[in-house]
Coordinates of C-alpha atoms and ligand atoms in Angstrom, one line a residue:
M281 CA -20.8 -13.4 13.3
S282 CA -20.2 -14.3 9.6
D283 CA -17.7 -17.0 8.7
P284 CA -14.3 -15.3 8.5
L285 CA -13.2 -17.8 5.8
L286 CA -16.2 -17.2 3.5
A287 CA -14.2 -15.2 1.1
L288 CA -12.2 -18.4 0.3
R289 CA -15.1 -20.3 -1.2
G290 CA -14.6 -21.0 -4.9
R291 CA -11.4 -18.9 -5.0
R292 CA -8.3 -20.2 -6.8
I293 CA -5.2 -20.1 -4.7
V294 CA -1.7 -21.0 -5.8
L295 CA 0.1 -22.3 -2.7
G296 CA 3.8 -22.0 -3.1
V297 CA 5.9 -24.2 -0.8
C298 CA 9.7 -23.5 -0.3
G299 CA 12.5 -25.5 1.2
G300 CA 12.5 -25.0 4.9
I301 CA 11.6 -27.2 7.9
A302 CA 8.3 -25.4 8.2
A303 CA 7.3 -26.8 4.8
Y304 CA 5.4 -29.6 6.7
K305 CA 3.1 -26.9 8.1
A306 CA 2.2 -25.9 4.5
V307 CA 0.4 -29.2 4.4
E308 CA -2.0 -28.0 7.1
V309 CA -2.5 -24.6 5.3
C310 CA -3.3 -26.6 2.1
R311 CA -5.9 -28.7 4.0
R312 CA -7.5 -25.7 5.7
L313 CA -7.8 -23.8 2.4
V314 CA -9.4 -26.8 0.7
D315 CA -11.8 -27.3 3.7
A316 CA -12.8 -23.7 3.4
G317 CA -13.9 -24.3 -0.2
A318 CA -10.8 -22.8 -2.0
H319 CA -9.4 -24.4 -5.2
V320 CA -5.7 -25.0 -4.3
A321 CA -2.9 -25.4 -6.9
P322 CA 0.3 -26.3 -5.1
V323 CA 3.7 -25.3 -6.5
L324 CA 6.7 -26.8 -4.7
T325 CA 10.3 -25.6 -5.2
A326 CA 13.0 -28.3 -5.7
D327 CA 14.2 -27.5 -2.2
A328 CA 10.7 -28.0 -0.8
T329 CA 10.6 -31.5 -2.1
R330 CA 13.5 -32.4 0.2
F331 CA 11.3 -31.6 3.2
V332 CA 7.8 -32.7 2.0
G333 CA 6.6 -34.9 -0.8
A334 CA 4.7 -33.5 -3.8
L335 CA 2.4 -36.5 -3.5
T336 CA 1.2 -35.3 -0.1
F337 CA 0.0 -32.0 -1.7
S338 CA -1.4 -33.8 -4.7
A339 CA -3.5 -35.9 -2.4
L340 CA -4.8 -33.0 -0.4
A341 CA -5.1 -30.2 -2.9
S342 CA -7.5 -29.6 -5.8
E343 CA -5.0 -30.4 -8.5
P344 CA -1.7 -32.3 -8.7
A345 CA 1.3 -30.5 -7.2
R346 CA 3.7 -28.9 -9.8
T347 CA 7.4 -28.8 -9.2
A348 CA 9.0 -27.7 -12.4
L349 CA 8.9 -24.7 -14.8
F350 CA 9.9 -27.1 -17.7
D351 CA 9.3 -30.8 -18.3
G352 CA 5.6 -30.7 -17.2
P353 CA 2.6 -31.2 -19.6
E354 CA 1.9 -27.4 -19.9
P355 CA 4.2 -25.3 -22.0
I356 CA 3.9 -22.1 -19.9
P357 CA 2.6 -23.2 -16.5
H358 CA 3.7 -19.9 -14.7
T359 CA 1.6 -17.6 -16.8
H360 CA -1.3 -20.0 -16.6
L361 CA -1.0 -20.2 -12.8
G362 CA -0.2 -16.6 -12.2
Q363 CA -3.0 -15.2 -14.4
G364 CA -5.6 -17.6 -13.2
A365 CA -4.9 -17.1 -9.4
D366 CA -7.1 -15.1 -7.1
A367 CA -4.2 -15.1 -4.6
V368 CA -0.7 -16.6 -4.4
V369 CA 0.4 -17.7 -0.9
V370 CA 3.9 -18.8 -0.1
V371 CA 4.4 -21.0 3.0
P372 CA 7.1 -21.0 4.2
A373 CA 8.7 -18.1 2.4
T374 CA 12.4 -18.6 2.7
A375 CA 15.1 -15.8 2.6
K376 CA 15.8 -17.2 -0.9
V377 CA 12.4 -16.7 -2.4
I378 CA 12.0 -13.4 -0.7
G379 CA 15.3 -12.2 -2.2
K380 CA 14.4 -13.5 -5.7
Y381 CA 10.9 -12.0 -5.6
A382 CA 12.2 -8.6 -4.4
H383 CA 14.8 -8.5 -7.3
G384 CA 12.7 -9.9 -10.1
I385 CA 14.5 -13.2 -10.5
S386 CA 12.5 -16.0 -11.9
D387 CA 14.5 -19.2 -12.2
D388 CA 11.9 -21.8 -11.2
L389 CA 8.2 -22.3 -11.4
L390 CA 7.3 -20.5 -8.1
S391 CA 9.4 -17.4 -8.7
A392 CA 8.2 -17.2 -12.3
T393 CA 4.6 -17.5 -11.1
L394 CA 5.1 -14.7 -8.5
L395 CA 6.2 -12.4 -11.3
A396 CA 3.5 -13.5 -13.7
T397 CA 0.6 -12.7 -11.3
R398 CA -1.4 -9.6 -10.7
A399 CA -3.3 -11.3 -7.9
P400 CA -2.6 -10.4 -4.3
V401 CA 0.4 -12.2 -2.8
L402 CA 0.9 -13.3 0.8
L403 CA 4.2 -14.4 2.1
A404 CA 4.5 -16.3 5.3
P405 CA 8.2 -16.2 6.1
A406 CA 10.0 -18.8 8.3
M407 CA 13.7 -19.0 9.0
H408 CA 16.2 -18.8 11.7
T409 CA 16.3 -15.6 13.8
E410 CA 19.6 -14.5 12.5
M411 CA 18.4 -14.8 8.9
W412 CA 15.0 -13.1 9.7
E413 CA 16.7 -10.2 11.3
H414 CA 19.4 -9.8 8.6
P415 CA 19.2 -6.4 6.9
A416 CA 19.1 -8.0 3.5
V417 CA 16.0 -9.9 4.3
Q418 CA 14.3 -7.0 6.0
E419 CA 15.1 -4.6 3.2
N420 CA 13.8 -7.1 0.6
L421 CA 10.5 -7.3 2.7
V422 CA 10.3 -3.5 2.8
T423 CA 10.6 -3.4 -1.0
L424 CA 7.9 -6.1 -1.4
R425 CA 5.6 -4.5 1.1
R426 CA 6.0 -1.2 -0.8
R427 CA 4.8 -3.0 -3.9
G428 CA 1.7 -4.2 -2.1
V429 CA 2.8 -7.7 -1.2
H430 CA 1.2 -8.9 2.1
V431 CA 3.4 -10.5 4.7
V432 CA 2.3 -12.4 7.8
D433 CA 5.2 -12.0 10.2
P434 CA 6.6 -15.1 11.8
D435 CA 6.1 -15.8 15.5
E436 CA 8.7 -16.2 18.2
G437 CA 9.2 -19.7 19.4
R438 CA 11.1 -22.9 19.0
L439 CA 13.0 -23.2 15.8
A440 CA 14.8 -26.1 14.0
G441 CA 17.8 -27.4 16.0
G442 CA 16.3 -26.4 19.3
D443 CA 17.0 -22.7 19.0
V444 CA 14.3 -20.2 20.3
G445 CA 13.6 -16.8 18.7
A446 CA 11.7 -14.9 16.0
G447 CA 11.3 -16.7 12.7
R448 CA 8.9 -19.5 13.5
L449 CA 6.1 -19.8 10.8
A450 CA 2.9 -18.1 11.8
D451 CA 0.1 -20.4 12.9
P452 CA -1.4 -22.1 9.8
A453 CA -4.9 -21.1 11.0
R454 CA -3.8 -17.5 11.1
I455 CA -2.3 -17.7 7.6
V456 CA -5.6 -19.0 6.2
V457 CA -7.5 -16.2 7.9
E458 CA -5.1 -13.6 6.4
V459 CA -5.7 -15.1 2.9
A460 CA -9.4 -14.8 3.5
G461 CA -9.1 -11.2 4.7
I462 CA -7.0 -10.3 1.6
L463 CA -9.5 -11.8 -0.7
A464 CA -12.4 -10.1 1.0
A465 CA -10.7 -6.7 0.7
A466 CA -9.6 -7.3 -3.0
G467 CA -12.3 -5.9 -5.2
D468 CA -14.4 -4.1 -2.5
L469 CA -13.8 -0.8 -4.3
A470 CA -14.7 -2.1 -7.7
G471 CA -17.0 0.3 -9.5
Y472 CA -15.8 3.4 -7.5
S473 CA -13.9 6.3 -9.0
F474 CA -11.1 7.7 -6.9
L475 CA -8.9 10.7 -7.2
V476 CA -5.9 10.9 -4.9
T477 CA -3.3 13.7 -4.6
A478 CA 0.3 13.1 -3.6
G479 CA 3.5 15.0 -3.1
G480 CA 4.3 18.6 -2.3
T481 CA 3.5 21.5 -4.6
R482 CA 6.3 23.8 -5.8
E483 CA 5.6 27.5 -6.1
P484 CA 8.2 29.2 -8.3
I485 CA 10.1 32.3 -7.3
D486 CA 12.1 32.4 -10.5
P487 CA 12.9 29.8 -13.2
V488 CA 15.2 27.8 -10.9
R489 CA 13.9 28.5 -7.3
F490 CA 10.7 27.5 -5.7
I491 CA 8.9 27.4 -2.3
G492 CA 8.3 23.7 -1.5
N493 CA 7.9 21.3 1.3
R494 CA 9.2 17.9 2.4
S495 CA 6.4 15.7 1.0
S496 CA 7.8 12.6 -0.7
G497 CA 4.4 11.4 -2.1
K498 CA 4.7 8.1 -0.2
M499 CA 1.4 8.5 1.7
G500 CA -0.6 9.5 -1.4
Y501 CA 1.0 6.8 -3.6
A502 CA 0.2 4.1 -1.0
I503 CA -3.4 5.1 -1.0
A504 CA -3.7 5.3 -4.8
E505 CA -2.0 2.0 -5.3
A506 CA -4.1 0.2 -2.5
A507 CA -7.3 1.7 -4.0
A508 CA -6.4 0.4 -7.4
R509 CA -5.6 -3.0 -6.0
R510 CA -9.0 -3.1 -4.4
G511 CA -10.7 -2.5 -7.7
A512 CA -11.2 1.3 -7.8
A513 CA -10.6 3.3 -11.0
V514 CA -7.9 5.7 -9.7
T515 CA -6.5 9.0 -10.9
L516 CA -3.4 10.1 -9.1
V517 CA -2.6 13.8 -9.3
T518 CA 1.0 14.1 -8.2
T519 CA 4.0 16.4 -8.1
I520 CA 6.3 13.4 -8.0
G521 CA 7.2 11.9 -11.4
R522 CA 7.4 8.4 -10.2
P523 CA 5.1 5.8 -11.9
T524 CA 2.9 3.7 -9.6
A525 CA 3.7 0.2 -8.6
V526 CA 0.2 -0.9 -9.7
S527 CA -0.8 -0.8 -13.4
G528 CA -3.9 1.0 -14.5
V529 CA -3.6 4.1 -12.4
D530 CA -4.1 7.3 -14.4
V531 CA -1.2 9.5 -13.3
V532 CA -1.3 13.2 -13.9
K533 CA 1.8 15.3 -13.0
V534 CA 1.4 18.8 -11.7
E535 CA 3.7 21.3 -10.1
T536 CA 1.9 24.1 -8.3
A537 CA -1.2 24.4 -6.2
E538 CA -2.9 26.2 -9.1
D539 CA -2.0 23.3 -11.5
M540 CA -3.5 20.9 -8.9
A541 CA -6.7 22.9 -8.7
A542 CA -6.9 23.1 -12.5
V543 CA -6.7 19.2 -12.7
V544 CA -8.7 18.2 -9.6
V545 CA -11.6 20.6 -9.5
P546 CA -13.0 19.9 -13.0
R547 CA -12.8 16.1 -12.4
F548 CA -14.5 16.2 -9.1
A549 CA -18.0 15.8 -10.4
D550 CA -17.0 12.3 -11.8
C551 CA -15.4 11.1 -8.6
D552 CA -16.9 9.1 -5.8
V553 CA -14.0 9.6 -3.5
V554 CA -11.2 12.2 -3.4
V555 CA -8.3 11.8 -1.0
M556 CA -6.2 14.9 -0.6
A557 CA -2.9 13.5 0.7
A558 CA -0.8 16.1 -1.1
A559 CA 1.0 18.8 0.8
V560 CA -0.4 21.9 -1.0
A561 CA 1.3 25.2 -0.5
D562 CA -0.9 27.8 1.3
F563 CA 1.1 30.7 -0.2
R564 CA 3.0 31.5 -3.4
P565 CA 5.2 34.4 -4.6
K566 CA 3.0 37.1 -5.9
V567 CA 5.4 37.9 -8.7
V568 CA 7.5 35.2 -10.4
A569 CA 10.7 36.5 -12.0
D570 CA 11.1 35.7 -15.7
E571 CA 14.9 35.3 -15.3
K572 CA 17.0 33.9 -12.5
L573 CA 17.4 36.4 -9.7
K574 CA 21.0 37.6 -9.5
K575 CA 22.9 37.5 -6.2
R576 CA 24.6 40.7 -7.1
D577 CA 21.2 42.5 -7.1
G578 CA 20.9 41.9 -3.3
V579 CA 18.4 40.0 -1.2
P580 CA 15.1 39.9 -3.1
E581 CA 11.9 40.8 -1.3
V582 CA 9.5 37.9 -2.0
V583 CA 5.9 39.0 -1.4
L584 CA 3.5 36.1 -0.9
E585 CA -0.2 35.7 -1.8
P586 CA -2.6 32.8 -1.0
T587 CA -2.9 29.8 -3.3
P588 CA -6.3 28.3 -4.3
D589 CA -7.5 25.9 -1.5
V590 CA -8.3 22.8 -3.5
L591 CA -9.9 20.9 -0.7
A592 CA -12.1 23.8 0.4
E593 CA -13.3 24.2 -3.2
L594 CA -14.2 20.5 -3.4
G595 CA -16.0 20.8 0.0
A596 CA -18.1 23.6 -1.4
R597 CA -19.0 21.6 -4.5
K598 CA -19.6 18.2 -2.8
Q599 CA -22.8 16.4 -3.8
P600 CA -24.6 13.7 -1.8
G601 CA -22.8 10.4 -2.3
Q602 CA -19.4 11.9 -2.8
L603 CA -16.8 11.4 -0.1
L604 CA -14.1 13.9 0.7
V605 CA -11.0 12.8 2.6
G606 CA -8.5 15.4 3.8
F607 CA -5.2 15.2 5.6
A608 CA -4.1 17.6 8.2
A609 CA -0.4 18.1 8.8
E610 CA 0.1 19.5 12.3
T611 CA 2.9 20.1 14.7
E612 CA 0.8 21.0 17.8
H613 CA -2.7 20.5 19.1
V614 CA -3.1 18.0 16.3
R615 CA -6.7 16.9 17.0
E616 CA -8.0 20.4 17.6
H617 CA -6.4 22.0 14.5
A618 CA -7.4 19.1 12.3
A619 CA -11.0 19.2 13.5
A620 CA -11.1 23.0 12.7
K621 CA -9.8 22.3 9.2
M622 CA -12.3 19.5 8.8
A623 CA -15.2 21.8 9.6
A624 CA -13.9 24.7 7.5
K625 CA -13.3 22.6 4.4
G626 CA -16.4 20.4 4.4
V627 CA -14.4 17.1 4.8
D628 CA -16.0 13.8 5.7
L629 CA -12.9 12.0 7.0
M630 CA -9.9 13.9 8.2
V631 CA -6.6 12.1 8.6
A632 CA -4.5 14.1 11.1
N633 CA -0.8 13.4 11.4
D634 CA 1.8 14.9 13.7
V635 CA 4.5 15.9 11.2
S636 CA 6.9 16.9 13.9
A637 CA 7.4 13.3 15.0
P638 CA 10.6 11.8 13.6
D639 CA 8.9 8.6 12.6
A640 CA 5.7 10.0 11.1
G641 CA 4.5 12.5 8.5
F642 CA 6.8 13.7 5.8
E643 CA 9.4 11.4 3.9
V644 CA 9.5 8.4 6.3
D645 CA 7.9 5.1 5.5
T646 CA 5.8 5.1 8.6
N647 CA 2.9 7.3 9.9
R648 CA 0.6 7.6 12.9
A649 CA -2.8 9.2 12.5
I650 CA -5.9 10.3 14.2
L651 CA -8.9 9.6 12.0
L652 CA -11.7 12.1 12.6
Y653 CA -15.2 11.2 11.3
S654 CA -18.0 13.6 10.5
S655 CA -20.1 11.8 13.2
G656 CA -17.8 13.4 15.7
S657 CA -16.1 10.1 16.6
S658 CA -12.4 9.5 16.1
E659 CA -9.8 6.7 16.1
E660 CA -6.1 6.7 16.8
T661 CA -3.8 4.4 14.9
P662 CA -0.4 3.1 16.2
L663 CA 2.7 3.8 14.2
L664 CA 2.2 1.9 10.9
D665 CA 3.8 1.4 7.6
K666 CA 2.2 3.9 5.2
H667 CA 0.8 1.0 3.2
E668 CA -0.9 -0.4 6.3
L669 CA -2.3 3.0 7.2
A670 CA -3.6 3.3 3.6
G671 CA -5.4 0.0 4.0
I672 CA -7.1 1.2 7.2
I673 CA -8.1 4.5 5.6
L674 CA -9.6 2.5 2.7
D675 CA -11.4 0.2 5.1
R676 CA -13.0 3.2 6.7
I677 CA -14.0 4.6 3.3
V678 CA -15.6 1.3 2.4
Q679 CA -17.6 1.3 5.6
T680 CA -18.7 4.9 5.0
L681 CA -19.7 4.2 1.4
G682 CA -21.5 1.1 2.6
K683 CA -23.5 3.2 5.0
E684 CA -24.5 5.7 2.4
A685 CA -25.5 3.1 -0.2
Ligands
PMT288 O1 4.2 12.6 1.1 P1 4.8 12.0 2.4 O2 6.3 12.3 2.5 O3 4.5 10.6 2.5 O4 4.1 12.8 3.6 C1 2.8 12.6 3.9 C2 2.1 13.9 4.3 C3 2.7 14.4 5.6 C4 2.3 15.0 3.2 C5 0.6 13.6 4.4 O5 0.4 12.7 5.4 C6 -0.2 14.9 4.8 O6 -0.3 15.3 5.9 N1 -0.8 15.6 3.8 C7 -1.4 16.9 3.9 C8 -0.4 18.0 4.0 C9 -1.1 19.4 4.1 O7 -1.1 20.1 3.1 O8 -1.8 19.5 5.2 P2 -2.5 20.9 5.6 O9 -3.0 20.7 7.0 O10 -1.7 22.1 5.3 O11 -3.8 21.0 4.6 C10 -5.1 20.4 5.0 C11 -5.7 19.8 3.8 O12 -6.0 20.8 2.8 C12 -4.8 18.8 3.0 O13 -5.7 17.7 2.6 C13 -4.3 19.5 1.8 O14 -4.1 18.6 0.7 C14 -5.4 20.5 1.5 N2 -5.0 21.8 1.0 C15 -4.2 22.6 1.6 C16 -3.8 23.8 1.1 C17 -4.3 24.2 -0.2 N3 -4.0 25.3 -0.7 N4 -5.2 23.3 -0.8 C18 -5.5 22.1 -0.3 O15 -6.3 21.4 -0.9

């Protein structure tokens, strides 16, 4: 088996250390990162220096520990650190730094560096159980995860003061493996061109009414943002106006299935991978009223006609080397119905989700999927945050692209 820490070799890691009793374990994280060949730049908050000495990190790391935004030799240390980092790792991440980061507050060197970096960030929280479980902390973490920040959840165990519960810093060895995994994944889609669709189409009945669906775009955005973070050139074709949390994504706003087809189909030839996560209407009103339909005229008869099937069109045009990923939104016989759609539309990887489950499919932050492969094999995921599921889908895409190369 290859060395799981190989991705750390020669990489520049900013190691943020905050003020908590677990700060002493950051010393071991620092040593392990350096042992694995990483260049480690430690940044200690003022509170951290109450628990551990800057000298300890200066002695172990690749450069002297920094403790202040001002008063040091560099005029703008946060941009220098943030822009030069391959990853920023915060051990332990206290409730305070999590809150500041989630709300864009930069009042010291570490919080300024977190805002100044585009590198992947890993937080390793540690705090008392009551603080860890507080809705404010959990909601801040949801916000940060949504923005693509990685979090290595704390373990359960003995805490400061003899208490026992959730909130104990994850094992330093595990934190280092997580950093290596993140670095290995970052950039593995460089050179690939992705097109991702998100949101639900709206098929007009008249100037104010439409036939739509419950898609929030969360699943599609999570995939587009994760692909961009991993180095792909990404176009996101979306019915949702929201900008992406990652810069550099080419966002194209559409409304109807026909709009989506008009944007996606001509671009397909230039794409390596298309992921159709959008909920595209199958039917639209045959006639769209020019003026708002009047109640006094009685109940209108809306006759429907089929929309263009974008995915099936792409499946028919697919060339060797191109990868087509479809989603199947099902409420019964999920696997069977998804497999039938996969075959009918020429899809290489079908992500089937049961949209009747309250915690999966439309609108919610979580999803659970059956991944169907063209080889006939399949894989079921547990209930995951949509960002985590996006990561798994991209891992499988990378594996498939690797096989084809
Ligand atoms: O946006 P969220 O709130 O996060 O919800 C996520 C989701 C439930 C929308 C997503 O996970 C999902 O299942 N997307 C696909 C929804 C859908 O349209 O499924 P379908 O089984 O009806 O269609 C199968 C595939 O064909 C889909 O990839 C769809 O994009 C595509 N299609 C469908 C009809 C059509 N006219 N053209 C298409 O391209």
